[in-house]
Coordinates of C-alpha atoms in Angstrom, one line a residue:
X8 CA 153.2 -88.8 106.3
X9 CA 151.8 -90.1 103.4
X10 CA 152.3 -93.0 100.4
X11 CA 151.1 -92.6 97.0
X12 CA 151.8 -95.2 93.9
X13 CA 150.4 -95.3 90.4
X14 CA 150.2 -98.1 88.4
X15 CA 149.1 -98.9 84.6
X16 CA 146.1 -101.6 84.8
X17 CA 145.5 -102.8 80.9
X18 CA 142.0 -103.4 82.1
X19 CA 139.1 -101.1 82.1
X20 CA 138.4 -98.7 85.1
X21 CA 135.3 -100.4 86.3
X22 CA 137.3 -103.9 85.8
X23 CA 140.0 -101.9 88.0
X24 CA 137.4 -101.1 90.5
X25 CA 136.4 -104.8 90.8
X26 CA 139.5 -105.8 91.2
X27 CA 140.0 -103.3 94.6
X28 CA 136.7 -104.0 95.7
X29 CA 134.9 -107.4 95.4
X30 CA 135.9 -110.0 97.9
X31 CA 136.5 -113.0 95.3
X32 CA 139.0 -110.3 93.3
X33 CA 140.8 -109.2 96.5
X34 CA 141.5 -113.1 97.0
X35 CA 143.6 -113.5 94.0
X36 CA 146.4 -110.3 95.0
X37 CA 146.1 -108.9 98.3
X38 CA 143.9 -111.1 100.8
X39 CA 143.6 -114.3 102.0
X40 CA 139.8 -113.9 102.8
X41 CA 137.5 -110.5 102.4
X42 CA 134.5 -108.8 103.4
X43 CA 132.9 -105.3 102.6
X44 CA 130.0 -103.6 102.8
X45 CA 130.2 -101.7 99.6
X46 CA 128.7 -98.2 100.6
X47 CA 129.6 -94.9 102.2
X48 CA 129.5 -95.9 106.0
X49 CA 130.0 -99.7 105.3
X50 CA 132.4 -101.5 107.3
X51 CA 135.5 -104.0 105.6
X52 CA 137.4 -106.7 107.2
X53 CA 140.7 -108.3 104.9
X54 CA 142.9 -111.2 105.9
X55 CA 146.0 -109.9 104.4
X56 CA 148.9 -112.6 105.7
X57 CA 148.0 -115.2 108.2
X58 CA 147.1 -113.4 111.8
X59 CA 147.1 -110.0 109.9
X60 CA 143.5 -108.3 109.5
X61 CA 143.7 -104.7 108.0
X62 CA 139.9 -103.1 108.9
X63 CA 137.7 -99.8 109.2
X64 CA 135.1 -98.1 107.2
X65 CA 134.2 -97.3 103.9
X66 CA 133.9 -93.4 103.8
X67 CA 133.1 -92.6 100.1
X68 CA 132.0 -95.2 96.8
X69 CA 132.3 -93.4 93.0
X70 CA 132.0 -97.1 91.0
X71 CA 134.2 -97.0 88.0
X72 CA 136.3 -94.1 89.9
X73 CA 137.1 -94.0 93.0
X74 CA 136.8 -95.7 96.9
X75 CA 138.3 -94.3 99.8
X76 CA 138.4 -95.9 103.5
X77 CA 139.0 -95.3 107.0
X78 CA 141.8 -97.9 107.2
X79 CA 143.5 -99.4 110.3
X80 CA 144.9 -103.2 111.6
X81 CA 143.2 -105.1 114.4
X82 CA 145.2 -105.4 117.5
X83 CA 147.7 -102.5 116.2
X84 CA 148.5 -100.0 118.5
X85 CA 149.7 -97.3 116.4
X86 CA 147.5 -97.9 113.3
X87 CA 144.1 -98.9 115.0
X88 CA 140.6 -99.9 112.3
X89 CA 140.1 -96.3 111.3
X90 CA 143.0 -94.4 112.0
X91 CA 144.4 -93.4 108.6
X92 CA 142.8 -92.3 105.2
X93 CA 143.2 -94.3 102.2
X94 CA 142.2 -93.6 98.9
X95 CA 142.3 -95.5 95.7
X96 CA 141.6 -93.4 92.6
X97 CA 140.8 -94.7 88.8
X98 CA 141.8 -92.6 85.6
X99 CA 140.8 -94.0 82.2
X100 CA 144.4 -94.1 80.1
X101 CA 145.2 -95.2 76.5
X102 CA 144.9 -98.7 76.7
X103 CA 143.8 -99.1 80.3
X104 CA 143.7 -97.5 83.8
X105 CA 145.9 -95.9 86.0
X106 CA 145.2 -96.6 89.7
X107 CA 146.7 -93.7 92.1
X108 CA 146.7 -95.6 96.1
X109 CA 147.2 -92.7 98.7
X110 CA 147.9 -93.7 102.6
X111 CA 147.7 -90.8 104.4
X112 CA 147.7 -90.1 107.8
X113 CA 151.0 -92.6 109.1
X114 CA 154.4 -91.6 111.1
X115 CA 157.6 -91.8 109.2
X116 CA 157.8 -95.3 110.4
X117 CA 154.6 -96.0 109.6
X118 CA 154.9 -94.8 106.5
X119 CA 157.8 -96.9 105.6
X120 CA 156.1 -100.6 106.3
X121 CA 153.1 -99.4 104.2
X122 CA 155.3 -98.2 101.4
X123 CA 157.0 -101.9 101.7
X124 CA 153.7 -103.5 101.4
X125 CA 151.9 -101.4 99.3
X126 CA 154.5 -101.5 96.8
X127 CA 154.5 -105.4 97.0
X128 CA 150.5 -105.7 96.4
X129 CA 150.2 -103.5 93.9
X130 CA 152.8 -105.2 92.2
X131 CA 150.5 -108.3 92.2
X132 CA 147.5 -106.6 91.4
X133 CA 149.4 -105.3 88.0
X134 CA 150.5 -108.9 87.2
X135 CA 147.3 -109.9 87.9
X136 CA 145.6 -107.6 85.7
X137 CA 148.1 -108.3 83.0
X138 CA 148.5 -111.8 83.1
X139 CA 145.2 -113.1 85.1
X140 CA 147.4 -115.2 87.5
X141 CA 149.5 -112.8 90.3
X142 CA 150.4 -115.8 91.2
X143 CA 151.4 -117.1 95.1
X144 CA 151.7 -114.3 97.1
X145 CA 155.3 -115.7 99.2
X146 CA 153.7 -113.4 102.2
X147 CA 150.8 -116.0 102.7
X148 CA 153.1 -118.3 103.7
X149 CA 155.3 -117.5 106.9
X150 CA 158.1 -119.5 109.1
X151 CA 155.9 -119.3 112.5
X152 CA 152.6 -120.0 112.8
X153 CA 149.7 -120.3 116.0
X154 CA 146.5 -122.5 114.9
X155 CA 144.3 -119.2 114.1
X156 CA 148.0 -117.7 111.7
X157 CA 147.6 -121.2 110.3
X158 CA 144.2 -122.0 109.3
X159 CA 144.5 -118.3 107.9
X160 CA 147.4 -120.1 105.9
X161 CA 145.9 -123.4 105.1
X162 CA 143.2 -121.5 103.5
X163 CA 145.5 -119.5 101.3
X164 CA 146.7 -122.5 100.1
X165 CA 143.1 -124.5 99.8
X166 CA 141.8 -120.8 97.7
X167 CA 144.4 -120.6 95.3
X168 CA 143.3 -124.7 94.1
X169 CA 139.9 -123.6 94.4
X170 CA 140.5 -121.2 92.1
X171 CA 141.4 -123.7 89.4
X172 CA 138.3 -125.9 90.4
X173 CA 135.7 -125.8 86.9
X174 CA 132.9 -127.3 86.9
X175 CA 133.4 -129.9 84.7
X176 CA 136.1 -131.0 87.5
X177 CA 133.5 -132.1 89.8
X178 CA 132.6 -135.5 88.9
X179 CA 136.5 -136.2 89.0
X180 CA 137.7 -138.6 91.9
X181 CA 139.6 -137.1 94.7
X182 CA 141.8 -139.5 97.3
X183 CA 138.9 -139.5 99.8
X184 CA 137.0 -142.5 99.5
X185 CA 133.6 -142.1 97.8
X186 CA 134.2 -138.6 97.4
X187 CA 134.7 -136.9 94.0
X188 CA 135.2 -133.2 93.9
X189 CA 131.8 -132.1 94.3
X190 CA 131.2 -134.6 96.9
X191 CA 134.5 -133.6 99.0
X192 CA 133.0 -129.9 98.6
X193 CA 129.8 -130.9 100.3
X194 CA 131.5 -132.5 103.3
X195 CA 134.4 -129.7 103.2
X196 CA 131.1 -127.1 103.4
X197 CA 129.3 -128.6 106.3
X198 CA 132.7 -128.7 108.6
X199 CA 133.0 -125.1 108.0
X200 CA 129.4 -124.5 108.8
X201 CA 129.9 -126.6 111.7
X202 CA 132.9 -125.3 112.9
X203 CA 131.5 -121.4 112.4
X204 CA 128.6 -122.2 114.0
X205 CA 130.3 -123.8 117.4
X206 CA 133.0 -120.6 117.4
X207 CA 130.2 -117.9 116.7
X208 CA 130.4 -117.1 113.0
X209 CA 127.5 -114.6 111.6
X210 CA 126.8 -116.7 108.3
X211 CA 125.4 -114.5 105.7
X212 CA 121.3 -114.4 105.8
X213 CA 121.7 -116.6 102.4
X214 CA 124.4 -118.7 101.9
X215 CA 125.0 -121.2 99.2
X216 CA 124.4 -125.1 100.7
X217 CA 124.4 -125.9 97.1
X218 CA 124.4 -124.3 93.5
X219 CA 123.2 -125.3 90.1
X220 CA 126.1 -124.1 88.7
X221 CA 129.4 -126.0 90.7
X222 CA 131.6 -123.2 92.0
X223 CA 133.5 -125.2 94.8
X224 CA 135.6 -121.7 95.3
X225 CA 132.6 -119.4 96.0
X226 CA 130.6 -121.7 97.9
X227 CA 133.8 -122.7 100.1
X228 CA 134.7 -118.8 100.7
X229 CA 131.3 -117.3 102.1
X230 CA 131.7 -120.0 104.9
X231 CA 135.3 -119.6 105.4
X232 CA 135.7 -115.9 105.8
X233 CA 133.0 -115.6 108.9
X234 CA 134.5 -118.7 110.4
X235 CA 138.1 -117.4 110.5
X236 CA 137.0 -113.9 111.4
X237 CA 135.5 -115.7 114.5
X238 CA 137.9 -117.3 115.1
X239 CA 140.2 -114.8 115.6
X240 CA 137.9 -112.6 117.6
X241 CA 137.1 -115.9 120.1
X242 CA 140.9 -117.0 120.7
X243 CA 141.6 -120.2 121.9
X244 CA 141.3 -120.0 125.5
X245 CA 137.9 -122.2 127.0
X246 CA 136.2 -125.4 125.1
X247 CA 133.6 -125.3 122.9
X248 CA 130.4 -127.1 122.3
X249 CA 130.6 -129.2 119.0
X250 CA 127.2 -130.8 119.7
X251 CA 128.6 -134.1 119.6
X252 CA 130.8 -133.4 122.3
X253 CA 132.9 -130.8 124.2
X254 CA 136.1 -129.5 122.9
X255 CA 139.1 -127.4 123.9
X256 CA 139.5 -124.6 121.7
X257 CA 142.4 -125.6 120.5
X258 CA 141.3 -128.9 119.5
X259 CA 139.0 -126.9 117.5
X260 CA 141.3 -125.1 115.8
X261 CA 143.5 -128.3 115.5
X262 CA 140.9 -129.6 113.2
X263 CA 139.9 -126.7 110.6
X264 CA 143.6 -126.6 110.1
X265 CA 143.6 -130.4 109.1
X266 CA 140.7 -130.1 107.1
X267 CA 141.5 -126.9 104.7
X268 CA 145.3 -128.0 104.3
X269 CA 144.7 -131.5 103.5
X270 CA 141.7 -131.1 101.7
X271 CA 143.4 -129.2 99.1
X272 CA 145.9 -132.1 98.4
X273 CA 143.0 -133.7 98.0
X274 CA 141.9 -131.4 95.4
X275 CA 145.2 -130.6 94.1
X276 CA 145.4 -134.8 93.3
X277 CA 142.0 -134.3 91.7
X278 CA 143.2 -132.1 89.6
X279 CA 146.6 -133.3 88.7
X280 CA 148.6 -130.3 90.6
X281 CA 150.8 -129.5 92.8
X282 CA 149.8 -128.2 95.9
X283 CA 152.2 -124.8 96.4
X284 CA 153.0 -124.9 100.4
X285 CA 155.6 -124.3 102.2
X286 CA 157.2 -127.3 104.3
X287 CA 157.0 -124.8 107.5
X288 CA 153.3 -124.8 107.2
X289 CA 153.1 -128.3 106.3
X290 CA 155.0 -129.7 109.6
X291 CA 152.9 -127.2 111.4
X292 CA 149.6 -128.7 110.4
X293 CA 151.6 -132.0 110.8
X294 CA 151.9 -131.7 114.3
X295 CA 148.7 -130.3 114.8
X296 CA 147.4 -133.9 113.4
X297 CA 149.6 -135.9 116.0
X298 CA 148.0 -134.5 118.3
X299 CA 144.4 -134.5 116.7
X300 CA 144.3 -137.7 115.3
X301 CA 144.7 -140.4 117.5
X302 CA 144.0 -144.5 117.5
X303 CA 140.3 -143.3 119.2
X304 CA 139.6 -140.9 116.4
X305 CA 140.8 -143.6 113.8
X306 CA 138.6 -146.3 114.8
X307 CA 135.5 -143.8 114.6
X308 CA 136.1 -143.6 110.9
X309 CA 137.4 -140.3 110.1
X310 CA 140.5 -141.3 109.3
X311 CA 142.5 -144.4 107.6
X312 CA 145.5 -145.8 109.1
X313 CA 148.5 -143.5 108.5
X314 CA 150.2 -144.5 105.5
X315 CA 154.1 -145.5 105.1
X316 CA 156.4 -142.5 104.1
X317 CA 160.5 -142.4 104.0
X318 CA 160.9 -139.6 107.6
X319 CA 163.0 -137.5 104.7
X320 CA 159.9 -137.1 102.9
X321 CA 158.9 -133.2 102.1
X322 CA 156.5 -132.1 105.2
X323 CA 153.5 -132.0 103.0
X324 CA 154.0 -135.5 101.7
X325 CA 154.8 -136.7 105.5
X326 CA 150.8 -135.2 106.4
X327 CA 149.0 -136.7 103.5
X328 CA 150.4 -140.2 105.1
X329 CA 149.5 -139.6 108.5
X330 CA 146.1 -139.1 107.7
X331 CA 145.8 -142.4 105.8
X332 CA 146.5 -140.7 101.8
X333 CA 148.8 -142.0 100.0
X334 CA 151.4 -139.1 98.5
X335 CA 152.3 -138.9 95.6
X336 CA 154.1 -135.5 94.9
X337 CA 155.8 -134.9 91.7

């Protein structure tokens, strides 16, 4: 069976082809986190909802015109990396593009799930390309979560502040002491990097440790997408060596959650936002810090005393406390 869709793009067709093919595009309509090797042969990775990776091969690159990929999902019997052929073709039109998606290659029932979310995500990538803002993909944010679905999650939520992060925002104060937004962007860096590094992430040969020109988003996501990636490969059976200590996986995992979900609050608050999470995902990462942060890990410094919150309080503002922030949603 096959899918096809068209849809009108008011952009040009190599804009189009950016859109469908570079990793800090993909980010603001279809995926949480991206990779691609950009050449006939190349292999891709996308983070499409939390615990969701869609992955294969690239078979054939026209720029401005057309990509096509072996295309499959991790851990998916049926639809294996690789297993089906899709095709995304750009025609110039009055005004624009139009963007022809085949799936071939899928069972009836196959064929229908892809329909559902292919219709969904090109939806956002036509407000996206009309309006610059597809805006929160609902799908990012789920009732059930494990600690790798939720850091996938967490960093939905952190990307889409990041996004509004200029860099005239980064002298601005954030709720972490001494740390404005560049500064929380330094510390938010090296306990990715750290993180990766314990878990067995393959960093990029070059990676940004700092920029000239402050882009908290792109120097955040080249860390981020290896670390999650190796994350789910590892699981969260066994410890792992921190170098400061030894830690159950888990414990790992507890953490990066903590950091990308409260870190953006903190950024949100920099910026005068509101952080757009769902209270599911909130009391998740909630009771991930219970058991994370306890009277030991406070007295080391990492984190203030938990704050005073009414227990009716919204999830999110019920986190921010616990951690020692003061919330202030409005």
């Amino acid at each position: 069976m096959t899918f096809a869709q068209t849809v009108f793009l008011p952009v040009t067709p190599d804009e189009a082809f950016g859109l469908v093919t570079q990793p800090e595009r993909l980010r603001r309509w279809m995926t949480i986190t991206s990779r691609i090797d950009l050449r006939a042969g190349g292999d891709f990775r996308w983070t499409v909802v939390p615990g969701a990776y869609a992955a294969g091969t690239v078979t054939e690159v026209e720029p401005g015109r057309r990509i096509a990929f072996a295309f499959g999902w991790e851990g998916h019997g049926e639809v294996p990396p690789g297993s089906s052929d899709l095709t995304i073709t750009l025609e110039p039109a009055e005004g624009g593009t139009n963007l022809t998606l085949v799936h071939a290659g899928l069972s009836p029932a196959q064929e229908e799930d892809h329909a559902q979310g292919w219709t969904h995500y090109l939806g956002r990538l036509a407000a996206l390309a009309g309006t610059g803002d597809a805006g929160l993909d609902v799908w990012v944010q789920p009732e059930h979560f494990d600690q790798i679905a939720g850091a996938d999650a967490s960093f939905a939520v952190l990307d889409r502040v990041l996004a509004a992060v200029t860099p005239d925002a980064a002298a601005r104060p954030t709720p972490c002491e001494d740390f404005n937004v560049a500064a929380l962007t330094d510390h938010l860096h090296g306990s990715i990097v750290s993180i990766g590094t314990a878990i067995g992430a393959q960093f990029p040969a070059e990676f940004p440790s700092s920029s000239v020109t402050f882009d908290a988003e792109a120097r955040l996501a080249v860390v981020i997408q290896p670390t999650l990636e190796a994350l789910a490969h590892r699981g969260l059976d066994g410890t792992v060596d921190m170098g400061f200590a030894v830690m159950p996986a888990t414990s790992v995992a507890n953490i990066l959650n903590i950091e990308l979900l409260v870190h953006a609050w903190d950024y949100a608050s920099a910026l005068g936002r509101d952080l757009e999470v769902s209270a599911e995902l909130s009391q998740y990462v909630l009771g991930l810090a219970e058991e994370t942060i306890t009277d030991q890990v406070r007295a080391s410094g990492s984190f203030a005393g938990a704050k005073l919150v009414d227990e009716s309080a919204h999830a999110l503002d019920r986190l921010v406390a616990f951690t020692g922030r003061v919330a202030s949603r409005g």
